[in-house]
């Protein structure tokens, strides 16, 4: 290197001790150290919070609603649930998922989806703007990170695996697709997903806001943000039968095809994206896009057979043992 050449910059990545407080999944560290979004987001977070960063990431949870929570008017019930369980809102940011960002967020999960579900997800997830919430845990449980505690309270996307007190149970999802909310599983996921969901200016703005908001109840501001989004998008019942009747009324689906769709639902059978698009003309005059989404989400294929996890699921008991 010549005397006037500056040294090549190196990424600042978590130390071994920091990684132990970010994830209990060794394969996740290996993947995330090479992940573009994690690296960018970690650099911003480290610049803002320095030595406070890792304790901060353990004390907060980041959650975003899904588009169905916006039109289904579940955002305020979600906020009420988390505050009742000891999570104080300290910030929020609006954003919209894109075809690419949704695939990056769930890069290690959506490999189980058939391409039919990917096509449907592209339509559904990009339909409206949504909100990201930052929540401070006021009732920490030992060494358990706030994100892990909230992820347990959220409940499974699979109805049979939910319990009576789960958030998703109380929100009454109409089917397995439309389940209203997403919570990052552990602190490492908070870092990566902030890098995906927010461009750097928006991410920097949120971090500046958090520096001022730690320990401050921002419920009023979050409720105002919810109101602003709900004003832009009409409410929808997300009900299969009511939606199908409205589609019939505007001649987007024939009586014969409507009968087939009712039969699929009654028998618990599923069909493909192309078949559903052939039965329902979502571009017909007068069609409400959410009527189409409510019907399709009820009878579309869920998963490929025998999927294999790309990253192991987070076991909360490993966090407890780690402490």
mmCIF file of C-alpha atoms in Angstrom:
data_model
loop_
_atom_site.group_PDB
_atom_site.id
_atom_site.type_symbol
_atom_site.label_atom_id
_atom_site.label_comp_id
_atom_site.label_asym_id
_atom_site.label_seq_id
_atom_site.Cartn_x
_atom_site.Cartn_y
_atom_site.Cartn_z
ATOM 1 C CA UNK A 1 0.000 0.000 0.000
ATOM 2 C CA UNK A 2 1.409 3.408 -0.963
ATOM 3 C CA UNK A 3 1.879 6.107 1.656
ATOM 4 C CA UNK A 4 -1.129 8.132 0.424
ATOM 5 C CA UNK A 5 -3.550 5.212 0.076
ATOM 6 C CA UNK A 6 -6.127 4.843 2.809
ATOM 7 C CA UNK A 7 -6.624 1.381 4.347
ATOM 8 C CA UNK A 8 -9.533 -0.626 3.018
ATOM 9 C CA UNK A 9 -12.531 -0.315 5.375
ATOM 10 C CA UNK A 10 -13.633 -3.358 7.341
ATOM 11 C CA UNK A 11 -17.114 -4.077 8.617
ATOM 12 C CA UNK A 12 -17.633 -3.840 12.350
ATOM 13 C CA UNK A 13 -19.369 -7.087 13.269
ATOM 14 C CA UNK A 14 -20.482 -8.435 16.649
ATOM 15 C CA UNK A 15 -17.825 -9.987 18.863
ATOM 16 C CA UNK A 16 -18.134 -13.557 20.124
ATOM 17 C CA UNK A 17 -19.517 -12.276 23.420
ATOM 18 C CA UNK A 18 -22.069 -10.113 21.611
ATOM 19 C CA UNK A 19 -23.198 -12.940 19.342
ATOM 20 C CA UNK A 20 -24.003 -14.995 22.445
ATOM 21 C CA UNK A 21 -26.551 -12.334 23.368
ATOM 22 C CA UNK A 22 -27.960 -11.994 19.853
ATOM 23 C CA UNK A 23 -28.843 -15.589 18.965
ATOM 24 C CA UNK A 24 -28.834 -19.123 20.348
ATOM 25 C CA UNK A 25 -28.759 -20.573 16.817
ATOM 26 C CA UNK A 26 -25.120 -21.069 15.714
ATOM 27 C CA UNK A 27 -26.117 -21.417 12.050
ATOM 28 C CA UNK A 28 -27.767 -18.015 12.202
ATOM 29 C CA UNK A 29 -24.494 -16.327 13.160
ATOM 30 C CA UNK A 30 -22.760 -17.979 10.218
ATOM 31 C CA UNK A 31 -25.499 -16.840 7.840
ATOM 32 C CA UNK A 32 -25.915 -13.316 9.197
ATOM 33 C CA UNK A 33 -22.229 -12.419 9.218
ATOM 34 C CA UNK A 34 -22.439 -12.672 5.421
ATOM 35 C CA UNK A 35 -25.889 -11.065 5.184
ATOM 36 C CA UNK A 36 -25.937 -7.633 3.503
ATOM 37 C CA UNK A 37 -28.909 -6.359 5.495
ATOM 38 C CA UNK A 38 -27.541 -7.465 8.850
ATOM 39 C CA UNK A 39 -24.165 -5.862 8.173
ATOM 40 C CA UNK A 40 -25.649 -2.526 7.096
ATOM 41 C CA UNK A 41 -28.091 -2.389 9.980
ATOM 42 C CA UNK A 42 -25.513 -3.437 12.572
ATOM 43 C CA UNK A 43 -23.198 -0.637 11.440
ATOM 44 C CA UNK A 44 -25.958 1.957 11.920
ATOM 45 C CA UNK A 45 -27.031 0.547 15.271
ATOM 46 C CA UNK A 46 -23.454 0.365 16.573
ATOM 47 C CA UNK A 47 -22.830 3.951 15.506
ATOM 48 C CA UNK A 48 -25.893 5.180 17.385
ATOM 49 C CA UNK A 49 -25.732 3.103 20.555
ATOM 50 C CA UNK A 50 -22.137 1.876 20.957
ATOM 51 C CA UNK A 51 -21.678 -0.240 24.085
ATOM 52 C CA UNK A 52 -25.383 0.155 24.908
ATOM 53 C CA UNK A 53 -26.442 -1.670 21.760
ATOM 54 C CA UNK A 54 -26.539 -5.299 22.856
ATOM 55 C CA UNK A 55 -28.355 -4.610 26.149
ATOM 56 C CA UNK A 56 -30.779 -2.427 24.179
ATOM 57 C CA UNK A 57 -31.495 -5.194 21.659
ATOM 58 C CA UNK A 58 -32.264 -7.539 24.525
ATOM 59 C CA UNK A 59 -34.708 -5.098 26.096
ATOM 60 C CA UNK A 60 -36.823 -4.303 23.011
ATOM 61 C CA UNK A 61 -39.036 -6.195 20.618
ATOM 62 C CA UNK A 62 -39.787 -5.139 17.062
ATOM 63 C CA UNK A 63 -43.095 -6.138 15.549
ATOM 64 C CA UNK A 64 -44.811 -5.255 12.317
ATOM 65 C CA UNK A 65 -48.426 -5.685 11.374
ATOM 66 C CA UNK A 66 -49.397 -7.312 8.098
ATOM 67 C CA UNK A 67 -51.715 -5.732 5.500
ATOM 68 C CA UNK A 68 -54.687 -7.789 6.705
ATOM 69 C CA UNK A 69 -54.322 -6.193 10.154
ATOM 70 C CA UNK A 70 -54.741 -2.765 8.538
ATOM 71 C CA UNK A 71 -57.981 -3.435 6.663
ATOM 72 C CA UNK A 72 -59.153 -5.927 9.292
ATOM 73 C CA UNK A 73 -58.743 -3.220 11.952
ATOM 74 C CA UNK A 74 -56.563 -5.347 14.219
ATOM 75 C CA UNK A 75 -53.791 -2.776 14.817
ATOM 76 C CA UNK A 76 -55.326 -1.256 17.937
ATOM 77 C CA UNK A 77 -56.179 -4.657 19.448
ATOM 78 C CA UNK A 78 -52.563 -5.696 18.760
ATOM 79 C CA UNK A 79 -51.291 -2.599 20.550
ATOM 80 C CA UNK A 80 -53.666 -3.220 23.452
ATOM 81 C CA UNK A 81 -52.461 -6.836 23.729
ATOM 82 C CA UNK A 82 -48.765 -6.001 23.869
ATOM 83 C CA UNK A 83 -49.207 -3.175 26.372
ATOM 84 C CA UNK A 84 -51.331 -5.428 28.599
ATOM 85 C CA UNK A 85 -48.427 -7.883 28.605
ATOM 86 C CA UNK A 86 -45.861 -5.308 29.665
ATOM 87 C CA UNK A 87 -44.522 -3.952 26.377
ATOM 88 C CA UNK A 88 -44.414 -0.160 26.089
ATOM 89 C CA UNK A 89 -44.415 1.392 22.606
ATOM 90 C CA UNK A 90 -41.414 3.675 22.174
ATOM 91 C CA UNK A 91 -41.476 4.175 18.414
ATOM 92 C CA UNK A 92 -43.060 3.235 15.125
ATOM 93 C CA UNK A 93 -42.406 3.665 11.418
ATOM 94 C CA UNK A 94 -44.666 3.263 8.373
ATOM 95 C CA UNK A 95 -43.416 1.290 5.385
ATOM 96 C CA UNK A 96 -44.610 -0.901 2.549
ATOM 97 C CA UNK A 97 -43.393 -4.362 1.732
ATOM 98 C CA UNK A 98 -42.266 -5.063 -1.829
ATOM 99 C CA UNK A 99 -41.943 -8.246 -3.828
ATOM 100 C CA UNK A 100 -38.280 -8.329 -2.847
ATOM 101 C CA UNK A 101 -38.351 -7.186 0.778
ATOM 102 C CA UNK A 102 -40.974 -9.758 1.757
ATOM 103 C CA UNK A 103 -38.837 -12.532 0.299
ATOM 104 C CA UNK A 104 -35.761 -11.274 2.144
ATOM 105 C CA UNK A 105 -37.522 -11.034 5.516
ATOM 106 C CA UNK A 106 -38.645 -14.649 5.239
ATOM 107 C CA UNK A 107 -35.673 -15.899 3.210
ATOM 108 C CA UNK A 108 -35.102 -18.801 5.605
ATOM 109 C CA UNK A 109 -38.804 -19.699 5.962
ATOM 110 C CA UNK A 110 -40.556 -19.237 2.633
ATOM 111 C CA UNK A 111 -38.651 -22.003 0.877
ATOM 112 C CA UNK A 112 -41.503 -24.197 2.135
ATOM 113 C CA UNK A 113 -44.001 -22.240 -0.010
ATOM 114 C CA UNK A 114 -45.103 -23.487 -3.413
ATOM 115 C CA UNK A 115 -44.763 -20.904 -6.168
ATOM 116 C CA UNK A 116 -48.557 -20.476 -6.087
ATOM 117 C CA UNK A 117 -48.341 -19.082 -2.566
ATOM 118 C CA UNK A 118 -45.445 -16.839 -3.546
ATOM 119 C CA UNK A 119 -47.554 -15.352 -6.346
ATOM 120 C CA UNK A 120 -50.435 -14.746 -3.953
ATOM 121 C CA UNK A 121 -48.122 -13.283 -1.298
ATOM 122 C CA UNK A 122 -46.807 -10.760 -3.801
ATOM 123 C CA UNK A 123 -50.334 -9.466 -4.284
ATOM 124 C CA UNK A 124 -51.416 -9.563 -0.653
ATOM 125 C CA UNK A 125 -48.319 -8.238 1.118
ATOM 126 C CA UNK A 126 -47.908 -5.227 -1.173
ATOM 127 C CA UNK A 127 -51.537 -4.125 -1.012
ATOM 128 C CA UNK A 128 -51.282 -1.401 1.673
ATOM 129 C CA UNK A 129 -48.777 0.477 3.810
ATOM 130 C CA UNK A 130 -48.148 -1.073 7.207
ATOM 131 C CA UNK A 131 -46.550 -0.153 10.530
ATOM 132 C CA UNK A 132 -43.473 -1.307 12.406
ATOM 133 C CA UNK A 133 -43.600 -0.980 16.212
ATOM 134 C CA UNK A 134 -40.651 -0.783 18.610
ATOM 135 C CA UNK A 135 -41.620 -2.015 22.071
ATOM 136 C CA UNK A 136 -39.686 -1.810 25.340
ATOM 137 C CA UNK A 137 -40.137 -4.713 27.746
ATOM 138 C CA UNK A 138 -41.240 -3.405 31.147
ATOM 139 C CA UNK A 139 -41.555 -6.916 32.602
ATOM 140 C CA UNK A 140 -38.295 -8.657 31.674
ATOM 141 C CA UNK A 141 -38.045 -12.326 32.557
ATOM 142 C CA UNK A 142 -34.481 -13.051 33.570
ATOM 143 C CA UNK A 143 -32.190 -13.482 30.586
ATOM 144 C CA UNK A 144 -35.029 -13.918 28.113
ATOM 145 C CA UNK A 145 -34.793 -11.211 25.408
ATOM 146 C CA UNK A 146 -37.901 -9.103 24.891
ATOM 147 C CA UNK A 147 -38.208 -10.325 21.292
ATOM 148 C CA UNK A 148 -38.250 -13.963 22.417
ATOM 149 C CA UNK A 149 -40.871 -13.250 25.076
ATOM 150 C CA UNK A 150 -43.134 -11.442 22.614
ATOM 151 C CA UNK A 151 -42.656 -14.114 19.933
ATOM 152 C CA UNK A 152 -43.959 -16.697 22.419
ATOM 153 C CA UNK A 153 -46.997 -14.545 23.215
ATOM 154 C CA UNK A 154 -47.764 -14.034 19.514
ATOM 155 C CA UNK A 155 -48.818 -17.620 18.891
ATOM 156 C CA UNK A 156 -48.252 -19.906 15.939
ATOM 157 C CA UNK A 157 -49.344 -19.335 12.353
ATOM 158 C CA UNK A 158 -50.782 -22.861 12.537
ATOM 159 C CA UNK A 159 -54.190 -22.688 14.269
ATOM 160 C CA UNK A 160 -53.842 -26.132 15.875
ATOM 161 C CA UNK A 161 -50.689 -25.008 17.689
ATOM 162 C CA UNK A 162 -52.203 -21.906 19.320
ATOM 163 C CA UNK A 163 -53.352 -21.611 22.912
ATOM 164 C CA UNK A 164 -56.211 -19.633 24.423
ATOM 165 C CA UNK A 165 -54.092 -16.657 25.476
ATOM 166 C CA UNK A 166 -52.073 -16.217 22.285
ATOM 167 C CA UNK A 167 -52.285 -12.881 20.501
ATOM 168 C CA UNK A 168 -53.336 -14.537 17.267
ATOM 169 C CA UNK A 169 -56.056 -16.539 19.011
ATOM 170 C CA UNK A 170 -57.523 -13.364 20.480
ATOM 171 C CA UNK A 171 -57.317 -11.583 17.106
ATOM 172 C CA UNK A 172 -59.459 -14.316 15.473
ATOM 173 C CA UNK A 173 -57.596 -14.890 12.186
ATOM 174 C CA UNK A 174 -59.974 -15.961 9.394
ATOM 175 C CA UNK A 175 -57.511 -18.549 8.089
ATOM 176 C CA UNK A 176 -53.881 -19.640 8.227
ATOM 177 C CA UNK A 177 -52.687 -17.036 5.710
ATOM 178 C CA UNK A 178 -54.199 -13.925 7.250
ATOM 179 C CA UNK A 179 -52.668 -13.879 10.730
ATOM 180 C CA UNK A 180 -52.093 -10.147 11.186
ATOM 181 C CA UNK A 181 -48.643 -9.745 12.728
ATOM 182 C CA UNK A 182 -44.964 -10.652 12.581
ATOM 183 C CA UNK A 183 -42.471 -10.546 15.460
ATOM 184 C CA UNK A 184 -38.715 -10.933 15.081
ATOM 185 C CA UNK A 185 -37.677 -14.140 16.854
ATOM 186 C CA UNK A 186 -34.584 -12.906 18.738
ATOM 187 C CA UNK A 187 -32.211 -9.894 18.839
ATOM 188 C CA UNK A 188 -30.181 -10.902 15.770
ATOM 189 C CA UNK A 189 -33.385 -10.878 13.721
ATOM 190 C CA UNK A 190 -34.212 -7.347 14.865
ATOM 191 C CA UNK A 191 -30.897 -6.162 13.420
ATOM 192 C CA UNK A 192 -31.349 -7.922 10.092
ATOM 193 C CA UNK A 193 -34.976 -6.997 9.532
ATOM 194 C CA UNK A 194 -34.453 -3.309 10.308
ATOM 195 C CA UNK A 195 -31.953 -3.471 7.464
ATOM 196 C CA UNK A 196 -34.548 -4.962 5.133
ATOM 197 C CA UNK A 197 -37.718 -3.100 6.048
ATOM 198 C CA UNK A 198 -36.304 0.431 6.227
ATOM 199 C CA UNK A 199 -33.996 2.217 3.811
ATOM 200 C CA UNK A 200 -31.068 3.882 5.510
ATOM 201 C CA UNK A 201 -32.627 7.377 5.867
ATOM 202 C CA UNK A 202 -35.774 5.899 7.424
ATOM 203 C CA UNK A 203 -33.716 3.566 9.616
ATOM 204 C CA UNK A 204 -31.496 6.422 10.786
ATOM 205 C CA UNK A 205 -34.574 8.514 11.584
ATOM 206 C CA UNK A 206 -36.047 5.689 13.654
ATOM 207 C CA UNK A 207 -32.779 5.208 15.554
ATOM 208 C CA UNK A 208 -32.528 8.939 16.303
ATOM 209 C CA UNK A 209 -36.097 8.771 17.562
ATOM 210 C CA UNK A 210 -35.342 5.765 19.769
ATOM 211 C CA UNK A 211 -32.395 7.540 21.381
ATOM 212 C CA UNK A 212 -34.871 10.118 22.674
ATOM 213 C CA UNK A 213 -37.692 7.691 23.424
ATOM 214 C CA UNK A 214 -36.164 4.988 25.625
ATOM 215 C CA UNK A 215 -38.290 4.800 28.736
ATOM 216 C CA UNK A 216 -40.936 7.114 27.239
ATOM 217 C CA UNK A 217 -44.471 5.869 26.602
ATOM 218 C CA UNK A 218 -45.273 6.758 22.980
ATOM 219 C CA UNK A 219 -48.727 5.152 22.906
ATOM 220 C CA UNK A 220 -50.407 8.404 21.869
ATOM 221 C CA UNK A 221 -48.060 8.822 18.908
ATOM 222 C CA UNK A 222 -48.517 5.206 17.836
ATOM 223 C CA UNK A 223 -52.310 5.484 18.000
ATOM 224 C CA UNK A 224 -52.108 8.583 15.821
ATOM 225 C CA UNK A 225 -49.983 6.670 13.294
ATOM 226 C CA UNK A 226 -52.562 3.873 13.267
ATOM 227 C CA UNK A 227 -55.358 6.384 12.662
ATOM 228 C CA UNK A 228 -53.474 7.936 9.744
ATOM 229 C CA UNK A 229 -53.111 4.580 7.996
ATOM 230 C CA UNK A 230 -56.650 3.407 8.721
ATOM 231 C CA UNK A 231 -58.009 6.646 7.261
ATOM 232 C CA UNK A 232 -56.406 5.724 3.936
ATOM 233 C CA UNK A 233 -57.777 2.180 3.658
ATOM 234 C CA UNK A 234 -61.417 1.077 4.082
ATOM 235 C CA UNK A 235 -62.153 -1.623 6.645
ATOM 236 C CA UNK A 236 -62.842 -5.167 5.443
ATOM 237 C CA UNK A 237 -64.480 -8.117 7.208
ATOM 238 C CA UNK A 238 -62.031 -10.682 5.692
ATOM 239 C CA UNK A 239 -64.924 -13.167 5.703
ATOM 240 C CA UNK A 240 -64.886 -15.900 3.059
ATOM 241 C CA UNK A 241 -68.638 -16.201 2.498
ATOM 242 C CA UNK A 242 -69.392 -12.481 2.585
ATOM 243 C CA UNK A 243 -66.504 -11.821 0.196
ATOM 244 C CA UNK A 244 -67.622 -14.546 -2.191
ATOM 245 C CA UNK A 245 -71.149 -13.160 -2.239
ATOM 246 C CA UNK A 246 -69.836 -9.701 -3.118
ATOM 247 C CA UNK A 247 -67.719 -11.181 -5.912
ATOM 248 C CA UNK A 248 -70.806 -12.938 -7.261
ATOM 249 C CA UNK A 249 -72.791 -9.697 -7.081
ATOM 250 C CA UNK A 250 -70.321 -7.876 -9.361
ATOM 251 C CA UNK A 251 -70.100 -10.907 -11.696
ATOM 252 C CA UNK A 252 -66.435 -11.555 -10.907
ATOM 253 C CA UNK A 253 -67.225 -15.223 -10.291
ATOM 254 C CA UNK A 254 -69.936 -17.431 -11.801
ATOM 255 C CA UNK A 255 -72.482 -19.272 -9.701
ATOM 256 C CA UNK A 256 -70.894 -22.570 -10.722
ATOM 257 C CA UNK A 257 -67.386 -21.518 -9.731
ATOM 258 C CA UNK A 258 -68.680 -20.003 -6.490
ATOM 259 C CA UNK A 259 -70.211 -23.392 -5.691
ATOM 260 C CA UNK A 260 -66.849 -25.068 -6.383
ATOM 261 C CA UNK A 261 -65.100 -22.626 -4.043
ATOM 262 C CA UNK A 262 -67.630 -23.259 -1.288
ATOM 263 C CA UNK A 263 -67.117 -26.989 -1.793
ATOM 264 C CA UNK A 264 -63.348 -26.648 -1.455
ATOM 265 C CA UNK A 265 -63.739 -24.767 1.779
ATOM 266 C CA UNK A 266 -66.334 -27.142 3.223
ATOM 267 C CA UNK A 267 -64.182 -30.185 2.451
ATOM 268 C CA UNK A 268 -60.908 -28.620 3.561
ATOM 269 C CA UNK A 269 -59.408 -29.067 0.100
ATOM 270 C CA UNK A 270 -57.004 -26.675 -1.644
ATOM 271 C CA UNK A 271 -56.250 -25.648 -5.193
ATOM 272 C CA UNK A 272 -53.696 -23.635 -7.145
ATOM 273 C CA UNK A 273 -53.234 -19.950 -7.953
ATOM 274 C CA UNK A 274 -53.883 -20.259 -11.685
ATOM 275 C CA UNK A 275 -57.082 -22.216 -11.079
ATOM 276 C CA UNK A 276 -58.333 -19.564 -8.635
ATOM 277 C CA UNK A 277 -57.476 -16.716 -11.002
ATOM 278 C CA UNK A 278 -59.413 -18.547 -13.736
ATOM 279 C CA UNK A 279 -62.461 -18.799 -11.467
ATOM 280 C CA UNK A 280 -62.316 -15.256 -10.053
ATOM 281 C CA UNK A 281 -61.734 -12.212 -12.268
ATOM 282 C CA UNK A 282 -60.041 -9.865 -9.814
ATOM 283 C CA UNK A 283 -59.892 -7.134 -12.489
ATOM 284 C CA UNK A 284 -63.628 -7.117 -13.149
ATOM 285 C CA UNK A 285 -65.385 -3.758 -12.572
ATOM 286 C CA UNK A 286 -66.435 -3.252 -8.974
ATOM 287 C CA UNK A 287 -64.170 -5.924 -7.475
ATOM 288 C CA UNK A 288 -62.769 -5.180 -4.021
ATOM 289 C CA UNK A 289 -59.249 -6.590 -4.000
ATOM 290 C CA UNK A 290 -59.698 -7.727 -0.401
ATOM 291 C CA UNK A 291 -62.727 -9.839 -1.355
ATOM 292 C CA UNK A 292 -60.417 -11.682 -3.740
ATOM 293 C CA UNK A 293 -57.716 -12.010 -1.056
ATOM 294 C CA UNK A 294 -60.155 -13.289 1.571
ATOM 295 C CA UNK A 295 -61.470 -16.020 -0.733
ATOM 296 C CA UNK A 296 -58.134 -17.111 -2.193
ATOM 297 C CA UNK A 297 -56.398 -17.217 1.200
ATOM 298 C CA UNK A 298 -58.995 -19.728 2.376
ATOM 299 C CA UNK A 299 -58.472 -22.359 -0.335
ATOM 300 C CA UNK A 300 -54.955 -21.862 -1.773
ATOM 301 C CA UNK A 301 -52.190 -24.431 -1.272
ATOM 302 C CA UNK A 302 -50.179 -23.830 1.926
ATOM 303 C CA UNK A 303 -46.832 -25.602 1.723
ATOM 304 C CA UNK A 304 -44.627 -27.921 -0.267
ATOM 305 C CA UNK A 305 -44.422 -31.510 1.026
ATOM 306 C CA UNK A 306 -41.735 -32.405 3.570
ATOM 307 C CA UNK A 307 -40.018 -29.010 3.918
ATOM 308 C CA UNK A 308 -36.632 -28.848 5.637
ATOM 309 C CA UNK A 309 -35.699 -25.889 7.854
ATOM 310 C CA UNK A 310 -32.960 -23.684 6.391
ATOM 311 C CA UNK A 311 -32.271 -22.302 9.867
ATOM 312 C CA UNK A 312 -33.318 -24.076 13.077
ATOM 313 C CA UNK A 313 -36.227 -22.522 14.948
ATOM 314 C CA UNK A 314 -35.437 -20.501 18.058
ATOM 315 C CA UNK A 315 -35.899 -22.557 21.224
ATOM 316 C CA UNK A 316 -36.748 -20.141 24.082
ATOM 317 C CA UNK A 317 -35.501 -22.635 26.668
ATOM 318 C CA UNK A 318 -31.992 -22.274 25.238
ATOM 319 C CA UNK A 319 -32.128 -18.579 26.107
ATOM 320 C CA UNK A 320 -33.107 -19.459 29.656
ATOM 321 C CA UNK A 321 -30.269 -21.980 29.947
ATOM 322 C CA UNK A 322 -27.841 -19.455 28.414
ATOM 323 C CA UNK A 323 -28.391 -17.160 31.383
#
